Short mmCIF file of C-alpha atoms in Angstrom, two decimals:
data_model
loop_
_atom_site.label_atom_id
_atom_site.label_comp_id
_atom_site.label_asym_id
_atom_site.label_seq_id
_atom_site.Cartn_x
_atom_site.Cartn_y
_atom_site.Cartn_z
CA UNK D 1 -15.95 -89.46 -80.15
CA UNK D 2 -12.39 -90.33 -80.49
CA UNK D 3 -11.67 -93.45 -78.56
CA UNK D 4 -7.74 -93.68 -78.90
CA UNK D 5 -5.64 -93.75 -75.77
CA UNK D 6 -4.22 -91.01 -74.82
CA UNK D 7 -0.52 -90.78 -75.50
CA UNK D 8 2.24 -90.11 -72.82
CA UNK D 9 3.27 -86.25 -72.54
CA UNK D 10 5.50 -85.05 -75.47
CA UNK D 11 8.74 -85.35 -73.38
CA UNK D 12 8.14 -88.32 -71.72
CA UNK D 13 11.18 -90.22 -70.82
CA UNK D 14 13.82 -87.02 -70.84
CA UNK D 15 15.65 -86.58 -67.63
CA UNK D 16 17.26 -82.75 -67.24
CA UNK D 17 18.89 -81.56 -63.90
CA UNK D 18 18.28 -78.34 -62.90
CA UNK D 19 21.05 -76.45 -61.07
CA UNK D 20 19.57 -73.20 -60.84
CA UNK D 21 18.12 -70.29 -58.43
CA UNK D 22 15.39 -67.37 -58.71
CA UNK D 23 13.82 -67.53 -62.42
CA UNK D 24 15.38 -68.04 -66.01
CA UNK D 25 16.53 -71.61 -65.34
CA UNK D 26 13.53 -72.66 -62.88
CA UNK D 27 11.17 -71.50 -65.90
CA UNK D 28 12.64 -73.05 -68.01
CA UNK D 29 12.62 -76.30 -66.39
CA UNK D 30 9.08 -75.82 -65.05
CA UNK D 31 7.82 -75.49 -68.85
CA UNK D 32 10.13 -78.44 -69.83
CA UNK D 33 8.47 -80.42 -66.38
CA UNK D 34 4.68 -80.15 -67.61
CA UNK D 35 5.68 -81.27 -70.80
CA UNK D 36 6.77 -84.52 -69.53
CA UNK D 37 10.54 -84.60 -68.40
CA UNK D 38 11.45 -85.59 -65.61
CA UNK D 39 12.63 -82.20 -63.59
CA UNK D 40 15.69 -82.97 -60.69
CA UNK D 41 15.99 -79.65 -59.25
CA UNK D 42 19.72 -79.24 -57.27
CA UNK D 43 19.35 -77.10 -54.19
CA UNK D 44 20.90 -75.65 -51.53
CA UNK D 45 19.93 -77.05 -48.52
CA UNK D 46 18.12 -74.40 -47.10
CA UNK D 47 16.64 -74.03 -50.60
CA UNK D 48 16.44 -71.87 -53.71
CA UNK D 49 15.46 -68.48 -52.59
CA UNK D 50 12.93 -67.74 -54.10
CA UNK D 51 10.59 -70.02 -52.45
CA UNK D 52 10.69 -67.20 -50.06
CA UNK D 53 9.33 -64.54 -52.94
CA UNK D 54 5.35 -63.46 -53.44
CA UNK D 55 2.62 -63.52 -51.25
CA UNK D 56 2.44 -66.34 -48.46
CA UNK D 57 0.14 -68.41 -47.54
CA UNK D 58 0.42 -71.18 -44.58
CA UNK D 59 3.98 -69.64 -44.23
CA UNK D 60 5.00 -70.81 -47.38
CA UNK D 61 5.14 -68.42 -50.83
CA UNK D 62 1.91 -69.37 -53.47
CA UNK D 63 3.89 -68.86 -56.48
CA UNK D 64 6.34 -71.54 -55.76
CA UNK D 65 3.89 -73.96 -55.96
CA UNK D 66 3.82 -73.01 -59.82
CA UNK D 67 7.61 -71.70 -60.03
CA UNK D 68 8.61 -75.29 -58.51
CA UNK D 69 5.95 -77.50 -59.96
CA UNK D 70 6.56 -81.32 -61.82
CA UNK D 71 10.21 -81.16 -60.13
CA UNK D 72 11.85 -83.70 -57.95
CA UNK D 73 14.13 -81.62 -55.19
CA UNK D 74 17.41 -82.69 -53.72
CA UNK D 75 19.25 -80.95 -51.58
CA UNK D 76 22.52 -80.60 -52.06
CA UNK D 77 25.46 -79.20 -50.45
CA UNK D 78 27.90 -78.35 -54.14
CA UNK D 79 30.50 -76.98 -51.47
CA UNK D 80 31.40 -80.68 -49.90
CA UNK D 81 33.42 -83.48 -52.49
CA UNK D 82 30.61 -85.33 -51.86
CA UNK D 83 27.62 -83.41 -52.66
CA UNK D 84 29.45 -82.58 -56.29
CA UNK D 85 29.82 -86.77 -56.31
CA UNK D 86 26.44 -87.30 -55.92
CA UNK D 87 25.07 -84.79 -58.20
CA UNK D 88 27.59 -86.15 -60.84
CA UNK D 89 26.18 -89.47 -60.80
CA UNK D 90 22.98 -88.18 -61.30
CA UNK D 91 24.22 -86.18 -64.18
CA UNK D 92 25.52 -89.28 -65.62
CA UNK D 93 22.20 -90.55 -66.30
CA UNK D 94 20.53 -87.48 -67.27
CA UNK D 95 19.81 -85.85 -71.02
CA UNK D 96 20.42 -82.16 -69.88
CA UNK D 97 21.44 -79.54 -67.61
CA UNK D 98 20.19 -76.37 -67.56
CA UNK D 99 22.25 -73.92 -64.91
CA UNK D 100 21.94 -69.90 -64.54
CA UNK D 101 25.18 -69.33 -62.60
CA UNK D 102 27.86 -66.73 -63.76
CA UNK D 103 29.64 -67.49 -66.47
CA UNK D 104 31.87 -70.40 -64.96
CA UNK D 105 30.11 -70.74 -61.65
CA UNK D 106 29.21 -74.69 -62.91
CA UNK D 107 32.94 -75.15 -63.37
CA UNK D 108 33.98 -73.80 -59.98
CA UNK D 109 31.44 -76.27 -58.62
CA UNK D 110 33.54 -78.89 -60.10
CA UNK D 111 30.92 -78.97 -63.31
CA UNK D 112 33.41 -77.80 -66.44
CA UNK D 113 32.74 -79.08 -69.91
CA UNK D 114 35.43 -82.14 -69.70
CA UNK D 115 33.87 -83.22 -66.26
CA UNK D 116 30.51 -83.44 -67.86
CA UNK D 117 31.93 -84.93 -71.03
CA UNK D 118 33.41 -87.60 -68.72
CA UNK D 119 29.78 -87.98 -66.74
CA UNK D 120 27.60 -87.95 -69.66
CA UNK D 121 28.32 -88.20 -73.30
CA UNK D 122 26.29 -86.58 -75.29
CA UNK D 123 24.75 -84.13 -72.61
CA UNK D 124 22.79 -80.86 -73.40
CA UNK D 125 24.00 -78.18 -71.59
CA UNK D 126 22.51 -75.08 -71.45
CA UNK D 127 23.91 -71.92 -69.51
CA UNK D 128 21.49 -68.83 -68.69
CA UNK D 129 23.18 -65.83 -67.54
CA UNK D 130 22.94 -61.37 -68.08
CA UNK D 131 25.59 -61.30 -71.02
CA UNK D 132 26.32 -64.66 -72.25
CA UNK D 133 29.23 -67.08 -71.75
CA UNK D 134 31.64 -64.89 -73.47
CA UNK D 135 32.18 -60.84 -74.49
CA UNK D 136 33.67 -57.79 -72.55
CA UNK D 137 30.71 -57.98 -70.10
CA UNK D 138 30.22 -61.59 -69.14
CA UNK D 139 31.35 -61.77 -65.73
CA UNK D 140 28.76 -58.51 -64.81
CA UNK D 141 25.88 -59.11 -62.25
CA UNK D 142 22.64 -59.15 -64.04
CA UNK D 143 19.14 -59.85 -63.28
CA UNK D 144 16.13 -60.35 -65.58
CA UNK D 145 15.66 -56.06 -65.18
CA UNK D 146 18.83 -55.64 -66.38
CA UNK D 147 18.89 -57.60 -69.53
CA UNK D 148 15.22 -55.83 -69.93
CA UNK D 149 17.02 -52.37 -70.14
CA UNK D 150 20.30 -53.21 -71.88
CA UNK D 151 18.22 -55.13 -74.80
CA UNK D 152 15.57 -52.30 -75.49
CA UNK D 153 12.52 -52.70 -73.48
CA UNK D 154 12.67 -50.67 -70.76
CA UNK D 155 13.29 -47.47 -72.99
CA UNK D 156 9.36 -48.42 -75.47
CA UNK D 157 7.88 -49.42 -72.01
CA UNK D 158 8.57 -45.86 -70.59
CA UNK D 159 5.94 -43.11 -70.83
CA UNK D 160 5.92 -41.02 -73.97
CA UNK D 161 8.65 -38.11 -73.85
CA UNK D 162 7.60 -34.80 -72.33
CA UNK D 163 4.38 -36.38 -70.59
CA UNK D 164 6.15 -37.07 -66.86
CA UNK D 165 8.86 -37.15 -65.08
CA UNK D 166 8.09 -40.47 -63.11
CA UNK D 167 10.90 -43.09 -63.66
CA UNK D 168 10.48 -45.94 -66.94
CA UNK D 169 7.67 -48.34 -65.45
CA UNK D 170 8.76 -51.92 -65.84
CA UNK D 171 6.51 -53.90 -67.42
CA UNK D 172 5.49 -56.36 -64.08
CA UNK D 173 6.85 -59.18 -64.17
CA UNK D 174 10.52 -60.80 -64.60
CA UNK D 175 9.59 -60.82 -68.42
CA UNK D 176 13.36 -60.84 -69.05
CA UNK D 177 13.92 -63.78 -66.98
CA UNK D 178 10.97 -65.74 -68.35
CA UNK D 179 11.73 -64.95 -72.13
CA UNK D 180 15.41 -66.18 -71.40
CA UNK D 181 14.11 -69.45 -69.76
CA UNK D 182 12.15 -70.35 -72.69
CA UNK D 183 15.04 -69.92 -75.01
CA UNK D 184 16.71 -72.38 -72.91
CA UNK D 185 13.93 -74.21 -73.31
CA UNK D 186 14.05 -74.51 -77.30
CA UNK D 187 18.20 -74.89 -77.30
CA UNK D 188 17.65 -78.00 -74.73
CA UNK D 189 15.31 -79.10 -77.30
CA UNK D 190 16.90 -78.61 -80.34
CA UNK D 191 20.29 -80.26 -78.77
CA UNK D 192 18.70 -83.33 -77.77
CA UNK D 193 17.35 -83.54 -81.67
CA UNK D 194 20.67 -83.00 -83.11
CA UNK D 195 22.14 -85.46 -80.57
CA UNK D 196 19.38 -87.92 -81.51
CA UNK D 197 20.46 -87.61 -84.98
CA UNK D 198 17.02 -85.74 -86.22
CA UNK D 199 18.70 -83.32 -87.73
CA UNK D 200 22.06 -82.94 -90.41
CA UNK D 201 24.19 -81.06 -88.71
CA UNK D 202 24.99 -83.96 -86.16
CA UNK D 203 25.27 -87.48 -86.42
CA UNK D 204 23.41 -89.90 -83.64
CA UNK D 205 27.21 -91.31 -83.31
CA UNK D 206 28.68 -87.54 -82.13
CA UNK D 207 28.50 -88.28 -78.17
CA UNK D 208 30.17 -84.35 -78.07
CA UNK D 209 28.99 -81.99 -75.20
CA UNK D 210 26.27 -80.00 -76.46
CA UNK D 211 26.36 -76.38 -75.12
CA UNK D 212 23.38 -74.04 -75.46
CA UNK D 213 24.25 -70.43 -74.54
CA UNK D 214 21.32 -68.06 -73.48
CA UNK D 215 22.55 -64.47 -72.43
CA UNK D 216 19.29 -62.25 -70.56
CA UNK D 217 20.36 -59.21 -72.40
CA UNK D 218 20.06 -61.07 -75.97
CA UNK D 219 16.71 -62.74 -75.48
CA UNK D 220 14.66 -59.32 -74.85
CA UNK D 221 16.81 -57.74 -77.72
CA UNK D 222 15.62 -60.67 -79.79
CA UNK D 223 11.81 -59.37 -79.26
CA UNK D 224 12.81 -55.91 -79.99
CA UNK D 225 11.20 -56.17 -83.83
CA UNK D 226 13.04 -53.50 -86.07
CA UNK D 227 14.29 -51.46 -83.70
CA UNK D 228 17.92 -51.83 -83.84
CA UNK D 229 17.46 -52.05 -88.35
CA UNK D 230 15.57 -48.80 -88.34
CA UNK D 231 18.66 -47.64 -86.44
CA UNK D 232 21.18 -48.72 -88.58
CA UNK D 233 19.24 -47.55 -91.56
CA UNK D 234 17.37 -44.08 -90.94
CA UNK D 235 19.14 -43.30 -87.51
CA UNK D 236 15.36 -43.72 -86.38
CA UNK D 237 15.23 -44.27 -82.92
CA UNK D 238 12.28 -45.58 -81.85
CA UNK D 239 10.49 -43.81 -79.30
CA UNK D 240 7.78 -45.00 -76.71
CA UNK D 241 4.31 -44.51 -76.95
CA UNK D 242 1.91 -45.15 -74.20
CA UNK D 243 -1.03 -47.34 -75.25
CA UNK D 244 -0.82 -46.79 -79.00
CA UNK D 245 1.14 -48.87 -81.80
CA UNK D 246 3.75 -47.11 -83.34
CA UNK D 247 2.63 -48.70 -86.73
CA UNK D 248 -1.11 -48.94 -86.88
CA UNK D 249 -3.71 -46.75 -86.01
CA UNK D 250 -6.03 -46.66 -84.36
CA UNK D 251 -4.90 -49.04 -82.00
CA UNK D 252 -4.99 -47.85 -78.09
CA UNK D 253 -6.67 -48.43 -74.30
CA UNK D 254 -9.73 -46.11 -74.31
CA UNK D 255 -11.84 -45.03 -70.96
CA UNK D 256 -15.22 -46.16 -70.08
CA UNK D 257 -17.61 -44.41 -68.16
CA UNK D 258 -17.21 -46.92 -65.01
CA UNK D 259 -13.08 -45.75 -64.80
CA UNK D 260 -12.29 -49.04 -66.75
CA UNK D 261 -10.11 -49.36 -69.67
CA UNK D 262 -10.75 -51.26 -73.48
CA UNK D 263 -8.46 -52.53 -76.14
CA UNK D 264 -9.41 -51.69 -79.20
CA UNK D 265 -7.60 -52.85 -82.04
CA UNK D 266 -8.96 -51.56 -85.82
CA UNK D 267 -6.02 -51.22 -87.15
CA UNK D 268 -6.78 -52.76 -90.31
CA UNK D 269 -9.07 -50.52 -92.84
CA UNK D 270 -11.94 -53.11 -92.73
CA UNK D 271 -11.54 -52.77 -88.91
CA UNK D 272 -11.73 -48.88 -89.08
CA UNK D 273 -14.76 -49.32 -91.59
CA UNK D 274 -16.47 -51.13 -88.82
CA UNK D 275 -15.26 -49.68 -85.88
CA UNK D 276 -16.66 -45.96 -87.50
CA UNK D 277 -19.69 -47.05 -88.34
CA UNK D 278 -20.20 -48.35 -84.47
CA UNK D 279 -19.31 -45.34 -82.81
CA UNK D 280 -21.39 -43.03 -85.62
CA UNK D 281 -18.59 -41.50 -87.34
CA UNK D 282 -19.14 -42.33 -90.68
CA UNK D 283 -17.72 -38.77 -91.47
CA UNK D 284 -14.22 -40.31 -90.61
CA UNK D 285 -14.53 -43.06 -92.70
CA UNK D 286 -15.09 -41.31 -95.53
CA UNK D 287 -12.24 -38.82 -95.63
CA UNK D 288 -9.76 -39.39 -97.71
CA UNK D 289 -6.54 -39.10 -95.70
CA UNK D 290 -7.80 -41.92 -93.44
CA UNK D 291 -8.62 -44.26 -95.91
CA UNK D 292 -5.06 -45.60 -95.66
CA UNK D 293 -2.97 -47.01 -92.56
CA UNK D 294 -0.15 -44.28 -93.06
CA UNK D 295 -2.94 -41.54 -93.48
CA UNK D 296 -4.63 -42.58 -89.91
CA UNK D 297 -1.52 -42.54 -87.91
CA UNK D 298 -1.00 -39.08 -88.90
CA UNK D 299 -4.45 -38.13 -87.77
CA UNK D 300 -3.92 -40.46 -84.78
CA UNK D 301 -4.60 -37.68 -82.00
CA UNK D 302 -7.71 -37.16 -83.47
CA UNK D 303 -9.34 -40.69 -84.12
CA UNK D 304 -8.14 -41.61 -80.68
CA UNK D 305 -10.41 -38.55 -79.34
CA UNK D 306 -13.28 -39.65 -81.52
CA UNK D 307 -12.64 -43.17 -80.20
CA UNK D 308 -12.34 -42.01 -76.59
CA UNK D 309 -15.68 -39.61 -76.69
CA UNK D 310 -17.78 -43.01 -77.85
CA UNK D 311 -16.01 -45.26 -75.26
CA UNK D 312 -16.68 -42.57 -72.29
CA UNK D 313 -20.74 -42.98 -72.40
CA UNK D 314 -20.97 -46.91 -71.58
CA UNK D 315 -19.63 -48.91 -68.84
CA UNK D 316 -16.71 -51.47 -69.43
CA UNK D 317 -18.90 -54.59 -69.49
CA UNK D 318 -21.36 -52.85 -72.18
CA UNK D 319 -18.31 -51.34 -74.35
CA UNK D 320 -16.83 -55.04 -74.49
CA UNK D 321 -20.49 -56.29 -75.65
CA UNK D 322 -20.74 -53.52 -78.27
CA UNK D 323 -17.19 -54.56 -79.57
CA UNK D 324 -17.70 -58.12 -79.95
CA UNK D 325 -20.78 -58.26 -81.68
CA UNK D 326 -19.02 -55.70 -84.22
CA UNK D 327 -16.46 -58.12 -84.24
CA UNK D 328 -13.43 -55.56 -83.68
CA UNK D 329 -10.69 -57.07 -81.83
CA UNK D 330 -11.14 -55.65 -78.33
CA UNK D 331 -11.17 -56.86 -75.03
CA UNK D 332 -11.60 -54.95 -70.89
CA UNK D 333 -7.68 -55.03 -69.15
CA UNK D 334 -8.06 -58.17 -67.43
CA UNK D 335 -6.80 -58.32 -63.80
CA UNK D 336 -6.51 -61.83 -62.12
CA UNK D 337 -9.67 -61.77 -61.19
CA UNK D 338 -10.99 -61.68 -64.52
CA UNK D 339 -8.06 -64.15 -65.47
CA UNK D 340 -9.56 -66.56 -63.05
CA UNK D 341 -13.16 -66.21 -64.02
CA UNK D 342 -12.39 -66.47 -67.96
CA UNK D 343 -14.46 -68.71 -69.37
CA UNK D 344 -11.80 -69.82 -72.23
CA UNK D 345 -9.59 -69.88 -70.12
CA UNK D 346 -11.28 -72.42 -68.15
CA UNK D 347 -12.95 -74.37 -71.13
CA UNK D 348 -8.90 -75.10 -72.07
CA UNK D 349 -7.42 -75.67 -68.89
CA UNK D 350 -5.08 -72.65 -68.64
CA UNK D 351 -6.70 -71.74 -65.47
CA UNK D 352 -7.29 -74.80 -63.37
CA UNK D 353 -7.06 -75.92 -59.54
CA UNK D 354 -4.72 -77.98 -58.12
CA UNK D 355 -4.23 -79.67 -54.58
CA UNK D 356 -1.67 -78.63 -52.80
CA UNK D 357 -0.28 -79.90 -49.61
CA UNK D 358 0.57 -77.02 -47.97
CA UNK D 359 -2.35 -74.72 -49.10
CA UNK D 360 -5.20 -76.90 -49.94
CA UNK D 361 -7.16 -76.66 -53.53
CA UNK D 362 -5.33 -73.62 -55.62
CA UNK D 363 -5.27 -72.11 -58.83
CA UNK D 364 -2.68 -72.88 -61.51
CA UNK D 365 -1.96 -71.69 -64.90
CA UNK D 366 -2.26 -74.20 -66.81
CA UNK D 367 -0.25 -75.36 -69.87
CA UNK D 368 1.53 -74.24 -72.77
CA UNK D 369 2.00 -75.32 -75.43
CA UNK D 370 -0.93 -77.53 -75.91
CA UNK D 371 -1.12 -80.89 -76.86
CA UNK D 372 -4.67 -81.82 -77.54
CA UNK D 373 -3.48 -85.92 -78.21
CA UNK D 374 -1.26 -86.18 -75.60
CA UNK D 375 -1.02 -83.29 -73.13
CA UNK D 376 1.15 -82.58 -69.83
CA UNK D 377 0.15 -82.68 -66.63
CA UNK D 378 0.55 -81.05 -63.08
CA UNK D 379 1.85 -84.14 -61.72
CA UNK D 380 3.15 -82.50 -58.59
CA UNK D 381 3.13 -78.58 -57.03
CA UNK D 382 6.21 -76.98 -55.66
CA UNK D 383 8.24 -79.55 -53.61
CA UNK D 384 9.59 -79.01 -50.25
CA UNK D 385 13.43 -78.79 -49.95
CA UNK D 386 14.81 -81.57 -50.28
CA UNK D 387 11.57 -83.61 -50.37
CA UNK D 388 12.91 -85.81 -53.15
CA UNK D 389 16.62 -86.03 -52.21
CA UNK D 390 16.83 -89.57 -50.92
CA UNK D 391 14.62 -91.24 -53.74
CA UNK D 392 16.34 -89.68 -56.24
CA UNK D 393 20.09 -90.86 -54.94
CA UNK D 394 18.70 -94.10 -54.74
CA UNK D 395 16.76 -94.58 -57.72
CA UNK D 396 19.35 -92.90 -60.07
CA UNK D 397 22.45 -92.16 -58.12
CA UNK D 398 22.35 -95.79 -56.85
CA UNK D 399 22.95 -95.11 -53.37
CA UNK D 400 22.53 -97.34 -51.05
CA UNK D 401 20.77 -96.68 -47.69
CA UNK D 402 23.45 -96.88 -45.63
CA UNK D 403 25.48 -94.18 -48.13
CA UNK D 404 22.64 -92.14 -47.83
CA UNK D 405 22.59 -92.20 -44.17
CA UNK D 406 26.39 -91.15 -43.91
CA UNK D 407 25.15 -88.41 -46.54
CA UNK D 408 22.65 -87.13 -44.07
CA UNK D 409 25.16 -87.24 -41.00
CA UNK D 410 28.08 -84.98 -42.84
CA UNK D 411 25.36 -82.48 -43.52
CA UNK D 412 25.89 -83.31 -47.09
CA UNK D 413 22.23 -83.56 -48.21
CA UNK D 414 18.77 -82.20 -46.57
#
């Protein structure tokens, strides 16, 4: 058994202020949190807004006891001289700032690049917003949706032409948000390297401003694979397509006789070998034209009706069994309830329970990525506004208690 200590979380020791609202810049700061830093989310003081978003429990929303969790909050009021003063000096002893305003909303706040320069040399900052920090469109409204159409994925997440005429589905969640979060995420983390001197492109003596600039749009694009090459080369434009793969076949979600649906995933020609000789159509694998990738996507209608014929005579627990012990990639559509349940899941910690003060014992994803030697932690669920403010303008603003009083009386903090 190994008997070494466990080590302090990966980013143990990093400071980074959070001036942010709704999603991009809270994920990102939420993934940066449970790997060790030391979160100071800036508020409003009647709070970020979406504390009020998702289902509620005890009056209070469930998912912002994950959205808001391993931060320290301090409520702010940006609008008063003295709310920007005292969320300066905790700048000043800070390693980043990640913000998703507008594209100069941090300067109007009195936040511009020589302010911060002046607070803290050497400072990440990284700005999350629809279109980027500069370009024809940067001072459009966008949320995570938007940057979800504009970059590509709203159009392959649509239904396949000519089958409805119901509107594009979105894919569920604020994937567009999230994706940009964790691109702030690796830009904070890649500044603080170069500013550490791990890297050649900056010395450890350069005490410049580091800016990171994350635009919505660009991070889906970025996931887009060949879509916009195939464009520029063929004129192909790619088209959506349900369930399936537009590359391999046959890859697709296939009924079961209990109204369920299974992944399966052969789309490799050992995979097809053994997913033909489970479902006891051995004629398939022996034709010629399917031997190849390019030949079964051609004849894709077809295996997928083969495919679909099997997977309609057993229930969804049964077809899953079958699968696995031919040891084709498969799995049922997991709801949360199956999310929950997962024993993998569990056996890593990436569904766990928590305590939480409002709502008692609650499930939490848990964390990624992981670091079996030294691995974050839930330290702390979703804070209450302004739970944190007067610890933090006393341990690292260095207020004193009378300041902070005063502070309290103008309305200036919450």
């Amino acid at each position: 058994m190994d008997t070494r200590p466990e080590a302090p979380p990966p980013l143990s020791g990093i400071r980074i202020v959070e001036i942010g609202h709704f999603i991009a810049a809270p994920f990102a700061t939420r993934v940066l949190g449970d790997l060790g830093a030391e979160i100071i989310k800036i508020e409003p003081p009647d709070g970020d807004p979406v504390r009020g978003w998702g289902a509620q429990s005890n009056g209070a929303s469930l998912w912002w006891s994950v959205h808001g969790r391993n931060k320290r909050s301090v409520a702010v009021d940006l609008k008063s001289p003295e709310g920007v003063e005292a969320v300066g000096r905790v700048i000043a002893r800070s390693d980043a700032l990640i913000e998703n305003q507008r594209p100069g909303g941090l300067a109007r706040l009195g936040f511009d690049l020589k302010r911060l320069q002046e607070l803290r040399p050497g400072l990440v900052v990284a700005h999350v917003s629809g279109y980027g920090q500069t370009g024809p469109m940067r001072d459009r409204a966008a949320f995570g949706v938007i940057g979800e159409a504009i970059g590509g994925l709203r159009h392959l997440t649509d239904h396949p032409p000519g089958t409805t005429d119901m509107p594009p589905p979105r894919v569920g969640i604020s994937i567009g948000d999230s994706v940009a979060g964790l691109y702030a995420v690796i830009g904070v983390l890649a500044g603080l390297l170069r500013r550490d001197g791990r890297t050649d492109s900056r010395g450890a003596d350069d005490d410049q401003i580091c800016t990171v600039d994350i635009a919505l749009t660009e991070a889906v694009l970025s996931l887009m694979e060949g879509i916009v090459t195939e464009y520029g080369a063929l004129g192909l434009v790619r088209q959506p397509v349900g369930a399936r793969i537009a590359s391999a076949a046959p890859t697709s979600a296939y009924p079961s006789a209990d109204g369920r649906w299974v992944i399966i995933a052969a789309n490799s020609d050992l995979l097809f070998q053994r997913l033909t000789a489970l479902i006891g159509r051995a004629d398939l694998a022996a034709r010629p034209e399917l031997q190849s990738n390019a030949g079964r996507l051609k004849h894709v209608d077809e295996l997928d009706e083969a495919i679909s014929a099997w997977s309609r005579q057993f229930d969804a627990g049964r077809l899953a069994e079958l699968l696995a012990k031919a040891d084709i990639p498969s799995t049922l559509i997991y709801t949360a309830a199956e999310i929950a349940d997962d024993p993998q899941f569990r056996a890593r910690g990436m569904v766990r329970e928590v305590s939480d003060p409002r709502h008692g014992n609650l499930l939490h994803p848990g964390i990624v990525p992981h670091f079996p030697d030294s691995p974050g932690a839930i330290r702390c669920t979703g804070p209450d506004v302004g739970q944190d403010t007067e610890a933090v303008l006393a341990e690292i603003a260095g207020y004193s208690k009378d300041e902070i009083k005063l502070l309290y009386q103008k309305g200036v903090i919450a």
